[in-house]
PDB file of C-alpha atoms in Angstrom:
ATOM      1  CA  MET A1113     -34.608  -0.249 -39.438  1.00 73.00           C
ATOM      2  CA  THR A1114     -31.021   0.978 -39.508  1.00 79.00           C
ATOM      3  CA  PRO A1115     -29.145  -0.285 -42.572  1.00 80.00           C
ATOM      4  CA  PRO A1116     -26.034  -2.341 -41.838  1.00 82.00           C
ATOM      5  CA  ARG A1117     -22.778  -0.399 -41.745  1.00 85.00           C
ATOM      6  CA  ARG A1118     -19.900  -1.354 -43.953  1.00 87.00           C
ATOM      7  CA  VAL A1119     -16.737  -2.233 -42.075  1.00 89.00           C
ATOM      8  CA  GLY A1120     -13.376  -2.201 -43.767  1.00 89.00           C
ATOM      9  CA  LEU A1121     -10.073  -3.626 -42.568  1.00 92.00           C
ATOM     10  CA  GLY A1122      -6.878  -1.740 -43.212  1.00 92.00           C
ATOM     11  CA  ARG A1123      -3.293  -1.621 -42.056  1.00 92.00           C
ATOM     12  CA  VAL A1124      -2.393   1.003 -39.459  1.00 89.00           C
ATOM     13  CA  GLU A1125       0.931   1.935 -37.980  1.00 87.00           C
ATOM     14  CA  LEU A1126       1.578   1.570 -34.297  1.00 77.00           C
ATOM     15  CA  PRO A1127       1.424   4.931 -32.526  1.00 74.00           C
ATOM     16  CA  GLY A1128       4.611   6.677 -31.554  1.00 72.00           C
ATOM     17  CA  TYR A1129       5.318   8.021 -28.086  1.00 69.00           C
ATOM     18  CA  ASP A1130       7.051  11.224 -27.138  1.00 80.00           C
ATOM     19  CA  LEU A1131       9.444   9.701 -24.632  1.00 87.00           C
ATOM     20  CA  PRO A1132      10.678  11.895 -21.778  1.00 87.00           C
ATOM     21  CA  ALA A1133      14.456  11.785 -21.607  1.00 88.00           C
ATOM     22  CA  GLU A1134      14.983  12.984 -18.038  1.00 92.00           C
ATOM     23  CA  GLN A1135      13.611  10.814 -15.242  1.00 94.00           C
ATOM     24  CA  PRO A1136      11.760  12.923 -12.657  1.00 95.00           C
ATOM     25  CA  SER A1137      11.919  12.319  -8.926  1.00 94.00           C
ATOM     26  CA  VAL A1138       9.898  13.351  -5.913  1.00 96.00           C
ATOM     27  CA  PRO A1139      11.766  16.213  -4.177  1.00 96.00           C
ATOM     28  CA  ALA A1140      12.538  16.173  -0.474  1.00 96.00           C
ATOM     29  CA  ALA A1141      10.158  19.073   0.145  1.00 96.00           C
ATOM     30  CA  THR A1142       7.253  16.983  -1.132  1.00 97.00           C
ATOM     31  CA  TYR A1143       8.151  14.115   1.206  1.00 97.00           C
ATOM     32  CA  ARG A1144       8.337  16.535   4.123  1.00 97.00           C
ATOM     33  CA  ALA A1145       4.903  17.890   3.193  1.00 97.00           C
ATOM     34  CA  ARG A1146       3.530  14.335   3.122  1.00 97.00           C
ATOM     35  CA  LEU A1147       5.002  13.602   6.559  1.00 98.00           C
ATOM     36  CA  ALA A1148       3.409  16.758   7.933  1.00 97.00           C
ATOM     37  CA  ALA A1149       0.071  15.828   6.359  1.00 97.00           C
ATOM     38  CA  ALA A1150       0.250  12.360   7.926  1.00 98.00           C
ATOM     39  CA  GLU A1151       0.879  13.856  11.357  1.00 98.00           C
ATOM     40  CA  ARG A1152      -2.082  16.213  10.920  1.00 98.00           C
ATOM     41  CA  ALA A1153      -4.342  13.382   9.773  1.00 98.00           C
ATOM     42  CA  ALA A1154      -3.323  11.287  12.780  1.00 98.00           C
ATOM     43  CA  ALA A1155      -4.036  14.166  15.175  1.00 98.00           C
ATOM     44  CA  GLU A1156      -7.433  14.807  13.561  1.00 97.00           C
ATOM     45  CA  ALA A1157      -8.230  11.113  14.084  1.00 97.00           C
ATOM     46  CA  GLY A1158      -7.517  11.464  17.810  1.00 97.00           C
ATOM     47  CA  LEU A1159      -4.126   9.750  17.688  1.00 98.00           C
ATOM     48  CA  ASP A1160      -1.067  11.107  19.452  1.00 96.00           C
ATOM     49  CA  ALA A1161       1.461   9.204  17.320  1.00 98.00           C
ATOM     50  CA  LEU A1162       1.640   7.277  14.066  1.00 98.00           C
ATOM     51  CA  ILE A1163       3.628   4.123  13.340  1.00 98.00           C
ATOM     52  CA  VAL A1164       3.959   2.967   9.732  1.00 98.00           C
ATOM     53  CA  TYR A1165       5.112  -0.615   9.190  1.00 98.00           C
ATOM     54  CA  GLY A1166       6.298  -1.992   5.862  1.00 97.00           C
ATOM     55  CA  ASP A1167       7.931  -5.022   4.268  1.00 96.00           C
ATOM     56  CA  ARG A1168       8.653  -6.318   0.762  1.00 93.00           C
ATOM     57  CA  GLU A1169       5.004  -6.716  -0.175  1.00 94.00           C
ATOM     58  CA  HIS A1170       3.572  -3.838   1.822  1.00 95.00           C
ATOM     59  CA  PHE A1171       5.907  -0.902   1.308  1.00 95.00           C
ATOM     60  CA  ALA A1172       3.627   1.687  -0.335  1.00 96.00           C
ATOM     61  CA  ASN A1173       2.907   3.817   2.751  1.00 98.00           C
ATOM     62  CA  LEU A1174       6.587   3.980   3.719  1.00 97.00           C
ATOM     63  CA  CYS A1175       7.641   4.810   0.190  1.00 96.00           C
ATOM     64  CA  TYR A1176       4.940   7.479  -0.055  1.00 97.00           C
ATOM     65  CA  LEU A1177       6.193   9.207   3.103  1.00 98.00           C
ATOM     66  CA  THR A1178       9.963   8.861   2.714  1.00 98.00           C
ATOM     67  CA  GLY A1179      10.912   7.343  -0.656  1.00 96.00           C
ATOM     68  CA  PHE A1180      12.303   4.338   1.223  1.00 97.00           C
ATOM     69  CA  ASP A1181      11.491   0.792   0.065  1.00 94.00           C
ATOM     70  CA  PRO A1182      12.497  -1.935   2.570  1.00 92.00           C
ATOM     71  CA  ARG A1183      13.209  -4.317  -0.319  1.00 86.00           C
ATOM     72  CA  PHE A1184      13.628  -7.793   1.218  1.00 91.00           C
ATOM     73  CA  GLU A1185      13.569  -6.666   4.835  1.00 96.00           C
ATOM     74  CA  GLU A1186      11.134  -4.888   7.124  1.00 97.00           C
ATOM     75  CA  ALA A1187      11.052  -1.277   8.243  1.00 98.00           C
ATOM     76  CA  MET A1188       9.038   0.989  10.512  1.00 98.00           C
ATOM     77  CA  LEU A1189       8.545   4.747  10.646  1.00 98.00           C
ATOM     78  CA  ILE A1190       7.653   6.402  13.957  1.00 98.00           C
ATOM     79  CA  LEU A1191       5.989   9.821  13.934  1.00 98.00           C
ATOM     80  CA  VAL A1192       5.549  11.484  17.327  1.00 98.00           C
ATOM     81  CA  PRO A1193       4.673  15.204  17.521  1.00 95.00           C
ATOM     82  CA  GLY A1194       7.640  17.289  18.630  1.00 94.00           C
ATOM     83  CA  GLN A1195      10.144  14.588  17.646  1.00 95.00           C
ATOM     84  CA  ALA A1196      12.028  13.996  14.427  1.00 97.00           C
ATOM     85  CA  PRO A1197      10.572  11.176  12.309  1.00 98.00           C
ATOM     86  CA  LEU A1198      12.446   7.951  13.098  1.00 98.00           C
ATOM     87  CA  LEU A1199      12.908   5.203  10.502  1.00 98.00           C
ATOM     88  CA  LEU A1200      13.958   1.763  11.744  1.00 98.00           C
ATOM     89  CA  VAL A1201      15.716  -0.337   9.097  1.00 98.00           C
ATOM     90  CA  GLY A1202      17.539  -3.671   8.848  1.00 97.00           C
ATOM     91  CA  ASN A1203      21.154  -4.376   7.901  1.00 96.00           C
ATOM     92  CA  GLU A1204      20.684  -4.122   4.153  1.00 95.00           C
ATOM     93  CA  GLY A1205      18.351  -1.154   4.397  1.00 95.00           C
ATOM     94  CA  GLU A1206      20.764   1.065   6.310  1.00 94.00           C
ATOM     95  CA  ALA A1207      22.727   2.192   3.249  1.00 93.00           C
ATOM     96  CA  TYR A1208      19.636   2.392   1.062  1.00 93.00           C
ATOM     97  CA  ALA A1209      17.970   4.669   3.626  1.00 95.00           C
ATOM     98  CA  LYS A1210      20.117   7.523   2.308  1.00 94.00           C
ATOM     99  CA  VAL A1211      17.183   8.243  -0.018  1.00 95.00           C
ATOM    100  CA  VAL A1212      15.031   9.576   2.839  1.00 96.00           C
ATOM    101  CA  PRO A1213      14.645  13.374   3.113  1.00 95.00           C
ATOM    102  CA  SER A1214      16.746  15.316   5.577  1.00 95.00           C
ATOM    103  CA  GLY A1215      15.138  15.540   8.980  1.00 96.00           C
ATOM    104  CA  VAL A1216      14.226  11.848   9.084  1.00 98.00           C
ATOM    105  CA  GLU A1217      16.485   9.998  11.506  1.00 98.00           C
ATOM    106  CA  VAL A1218      17.537   6.463  10.551  1.00 98.00           C
ATOM    107  CA  LEU A1219      18.207   3.808  13.179  1.00 97.00           C
ATOM    108  CA  LEU A1220      19.617   0.335  12.527  1.00 97.00           C
ATOM    109  CA  TYR A1221      17.267  -2.186  14.095  1.00 97.00           C
ATOM    110  CA  GLN A1222      18.630  -5.577  13.138  1.00 97.00           C
ATOM    111  CA  THR A1223      15.522  -7.570  14.045  1.00 96.00           C
ATOM    112  CA  PHE A1224      14.163  -6.263  10.736  1.00 97.00           C
ATOM    113  CA  SER A1225      17.045  -7.983   8.913  1.00 96.00           C
ATOM    114  CA  LEU A1226      16.917 -11.320   7.121  1.00 94.00           C
ATOM    115  CA  VAL A1227      17.185 -14.585   9.008  1.00 92.00           C
ATOM    116  CA  SER A1228      20.782 -15.759   9.616  1.00 92.00           C
ATOM    117  CA  GLN A1229      22.161 -12.221   9.405  1.00 94.00           C
ATOM    118  CA  ASP A1230      23.716 -10.567  12.450  1.00 93.00           C
ATOM    119  CA  ARG A1231      20.952  -9.341  14.749  1.00 92.00           C
ATOM    120  CA  SER A1232      22.986  -8.833  17.915  1.00 92.00           C
ATOM    121  CA  ALA A1233      23.963  -5.151  17.817  1.00 90.00           C
ATOM    122  CA  SER A1234      20.626  -3.364  18.124  1.00 92.00           C
ATOM    123  CA  PRO A1235      18.923  -2.061  21.282  1.00 93.00           C
ATOM    124  CA  PRO A1236      15.724  -3.739  22.534  1.00 95.00           C
ATOM    125  CA  LEU A1237      12.582  -2.604  20.748  1.00 97.00           C
ATOM    126  CA  ALA A1238      10.915  -1.448  23.956  1.00 97.00           C
ATOM    127  CA  GLY A1239      13.800   0.961  24.589  1.00 96.00           C
ATOM    128  CA  VAL A1240      13.658   2.249  21.013  1.00 97.00           C
ATOM    129  CA  LEU A1241       9.933   2.909  21.260  1.00 98.00           C
ATOM    130  CA  ARG A1242      10.268   4.568  24.647  1.00 97.00           C
ATOM    131  CA  ALA A1243      13.108   6.806  23.427  1.00 96.00           C
ATOM    132  CA  ALA A1244      10.978   7.786  20.435  1.00 97.00           C
ATOM    133  CA  GLY A1245       8.348   9.180  22.798  1.00 97.00           C
ATOM    134  CA  LEU A1246       5.933   6.259  23.063  1.00 97.00           C
ATOM    135  CA  GLY A1247       4.506   4.800  26.248  1.00 95.00           C
ATOM    136  CA  ARG A1248       3.826   6.117  29.734  1.00 89.00           C
ATOM    137  CA  GLY A1249       4.761   9.770  29.957  1.00 89.00           C
ATOM    138  CA  GLY A1250       4.531  10.129  26.169  1.00 92.00           C
ATOM    139  CA  ALA A1251       2.236   9.118  23.345  1.00 92.00           C
ATOM    140  CA  VAL A1252      -0.103   6.356  24.491  1.00 96.00           C
ATOM    141  CA  ARG A1253      -2.661   6.183  21.651  1.00 97.00           C
ATOM    142  CA  PRO A1254      -0.615   5.499  18.533  1.00 98.00           C
ATOM    143  CA  GLY A1255      -2.106   4.517  15.218  1.00 98.00           C
ATOM    144  CA  VAL A1256      -0.404   1.628  13.435  1.00 98.00           C
ATOM    145  CA  ALA A1257      -0.579   1.649   9.634  1.00 98.00           C
ATOM    146  CA  GLY A1258       0.188  -1.547   7.786  1.00 95.00           C
ATOM    147  CA  TRP A1259      -1.566  -2.424   4.534  1.00 95.00           C
ATOM    148  CA  LYS A1260      -5.251  -3.027   5.311  1.00 95.00           C
ATOM    149  CA  TYR A1261      -8.037  -1.532   7.381  1.00 96.00           C
ATOM    150  CA  PHE A1262     -11.216  -3.298   8.515  1.00 96.00           C
ATOM    151  CA  GLY A1263     -14.888  -2.414   8.817  1.00 94.00           C
ATOM    152  CA  PRO A1264     -17.702  -3.054  11.291  1.00 94.00           C
ATOM    153  CA  GLY A1265     -18.905  -5.986   9.202  1.00 95.00           C
ATOM    154  CA  GLU A1266     -15.663  -7.806   9.942  1.00 96.00           C
ATOM    155  CA  ALA A1267     -15.114  -7.173  13.639  1.00 94.00           C
ATOM    156  CA  ALA A1268     -16.888  -5.717  16.664  1.00 95.00           C
ATOM    157  CA  ARG A1269     -13.902  -3.383  17.158  1.00 95.00           C
ATOM    158  CA  PRO A1270     -12.207  -3.123  13.750  1.00 96.00           C
ATOM    159  CA  GLU A1271      -9.790  -0.506  15.056  1.00 96.00           C
ATOM    160  CA  GLY A1272      -8.336  -3.201  17.286  1.00 96.00           C
ATOM    161  CA  TRP A1273      -7.415  -5.420  14.332  1.00 97.00           C
ATOM    162  CA  ILE A1274      -3.839  -4.366  13.630  1.00 97.00           C
ATOM    163  CA  GLU A1275      -2.096  -6.031  10.675  1.00 95.00           C
ATOM    164  CA  ALA A1276       1.467  -5.481  11.826  1.00 97.00           C
ATOM    165  CA  PRO A1277       3.691  -8.135  13.460  1.00 97.00           C
ATOM    166  CA  ALA A1278       2.475  -9.169  16.907  1.00 97.00           C
ATOM    167  CA  PHE A1279       5.864  -8.506  18.502  1.00 97.00           C
ATOM    168  CA  ILE A1280       5.558  -4.793  17.653  1.00 98.00           C
ATOM    169  CA  VAL A1281       1.984  -4.516  18.917  1.00 98.00           C
ATOM    170  CA  ASP A1282       2.869  -6.486  22.071  1.00 97.00           C
ATOM    171  CA  GLN A1283       5.767  -4.142  22.830  1.00 97.00           C
ATOM    172  CA  LEU A1284       3.516  -1.103  22.416  1.00 98.00           C
ATOM    173  CA  ARG A1285       0.916  -2.532  24.761  1.00 97.00           C
ATOM    174  CA  GLY A1286       3.628  -3.503  27.211  1.00 97.00           C
ATOM    175  CA  LEU A1287       4.613   0.169  27.377  1.00 97.00           C
ATOM    176  CA  GLY A1288       1.076   1.140  28.283  1.00 97.00           C
ATOM    177  CA  CYS A1289       0.019   2.173  24.763  1.00 97.00           C
ATOM    178  CA  ARG A1290      -3.409   1.530  23.276  1.00 97.00           C
ATOM    179  CA  PRO A1291      -2.573   1.073  19.567  1.00 98.00           C
ATOM    180  CA  VAL A1292      -5.295   1.140  16.911  1.00 98.00           C
ATOM    181  CA  ASN A1293      -5.376   0.413  13.197  1.00 98.00           C
ATOM    182  CA  ALA A1294      -4.578   3.605  11.264  1.00 98.00           C
ATOM    183  CA  THR A1295      -4.130   2.242   7.739  1.00 98.00           C
ATOM    184  CA  GLY A1296      -7.292   4.036   6.660  1.00 97.00           C
ATOM    185  CA  LEU A1297      -5.425   7.341   6.955  1.00 98.00           C
ATOM    186  CA  PHE A1298      -3.623   6.346   3.755  1.00 98.00           C
ATOM    187  CA  THR A1299      -6.064   4.235   1.761  1.00 97.00           C
ATOM    188  CA  GLU A1300      -9.641   4.639   2.983  1.00 96.00           C
ATOM    189  CA  PRO A1301     -11.943   6.134   0.303  1.00 95.00           C
ATOM    190  CA  GLY A1302     -12.776   9.766   0.975  1.00 92.00           C
ATOM    191  CA  ARG A1303      -9.850  10.541   3.265  1.00 91.00           C
ATOM    192  CA  GLY A1304      -6.822   8.425   2.347  1.00 97.00           C
ATOM    193  CA  LEU A1305      -3.699  10.519   1.824  1.00 98.00           C
ATOM    194  CA  ARG A1306      -2.414   8.266  -0.963  1.00 96.00           C
ATOM    195  CA  LEU A1307      -5.604   8.511  -2.998  1.00 95.00           C
ATOM    196  CA  VAL A1308      -4.634  11.889  -4.459  1.00 93.00           C
ATOM    197  CA  SER A1309      -1.336  12.019  -6.338  1.00 93.00           C
ATOM    198  CA  ASP A1310       0.613  15.277  -6.350  1.00 94.00           C
ATOM    199  CA  ALA A1311       2.232  16.664  -9.490  1.00 95.00           C
ATOM    200  CA  ASP A1312       5.645  15.235  -8.593  1.00 95.00           C
ATOM    201  CA  GLN A1313       4.238  11.728  -8.234  1.00 95.00           C
ATOM    202  CA  LEU A1314       2.232  12.016 -11.441  1.00 96.00           C
ATOM    203  CA  ALA A1315       5.409  12.952 -13.327  1.00 95.00           C
ATOM    204  CA  CYS A1316       7.145   9.820 -12.009  1.00 95.00           C
ATOM    205  CA  PHE A1317       4.175   7.650 -12.941  1.00 94.00           C
ATOM    206  CA  GLU A1318       4.025   9.152 -16.439  1.00 93.00           C
ATOM    207  CA  PHE A1319       7.729   8.564 -17.045  1.00 94.00           C
ATOM    208  CA  ALA A1320       7.438   4.906 -16.018  1.00 94.00           C
ATOM    209  CA  ALA A1321       4.219   4.335 -17.952  1.00 92.00           C
ATOM    210  CA  THR A1322       5.515   5.912 -21.159  1.00 90.00           C
ATOM    211  CA  HIS A1323       8.765   3.965 -21.163  1.00 91.00           C
ATOM    212  CA  GLY A1324       6.882   0.805 -20.250  1.00 90.00           C
ATOM    213  CA  SER A1325       4.512   1.282 -23.183  1.00 86.00           C
ATOM    214  CA  GLU A1326       7.391   1.873 -25.569  1.00 85.00           C
ATOM    215  CA  SER A1327       9.178  -1.241 -24.344  1.00 87.00           C
ATOM    216  CA  MET A1328       6.037  -3.319 -24.874  1.00 85.00           C
ATOM    217  CA  ARG A1329       5.588  -1.829 -28.340  1.00 79.00           C
TER     218      ARG A1329
END
């Protein structure tokens, strides 16, 4: 029989943290590499375009690809091979979209703005999608990434369950597209692009975590 161990209580000092002084950021080259990786992943999945939708609660995929956070609005990134990435933003997001890397075009689409703001100066969504290379004569099997993917235990055709606003999906189908759920490209175990953090992202996480721990202490 093991004899009981003596336990003593003593006073210890809280640990100190070596706080980083300079806040790191993800460089534009890393964002461009992520965009290229997303296009490759979409092509390998049999998709000829990728649409990434985001809002206040579901911004992680957009932020991962461009550094852009739609804050209190909505936003949508359109990736079509051979075309520059196109980011649609609302009124308040237009100025904030300056954070996106060079090469990403930004278009004001006021329907993504808050209610009661001016939404009269933007072109129709169908025209925007068509000009971006979607629809008949262009990409007709786009993947739409929102915030959740589904499995065969939830639906007979889980790829057809698209968790983006119906008006976007309706416009795509009206152009002759056959959109499918592509959120798994970012978050599905075993293949999700966001599941592996690069060194630049780890540095940002470490900076935030260390300062957060010190503030709590």
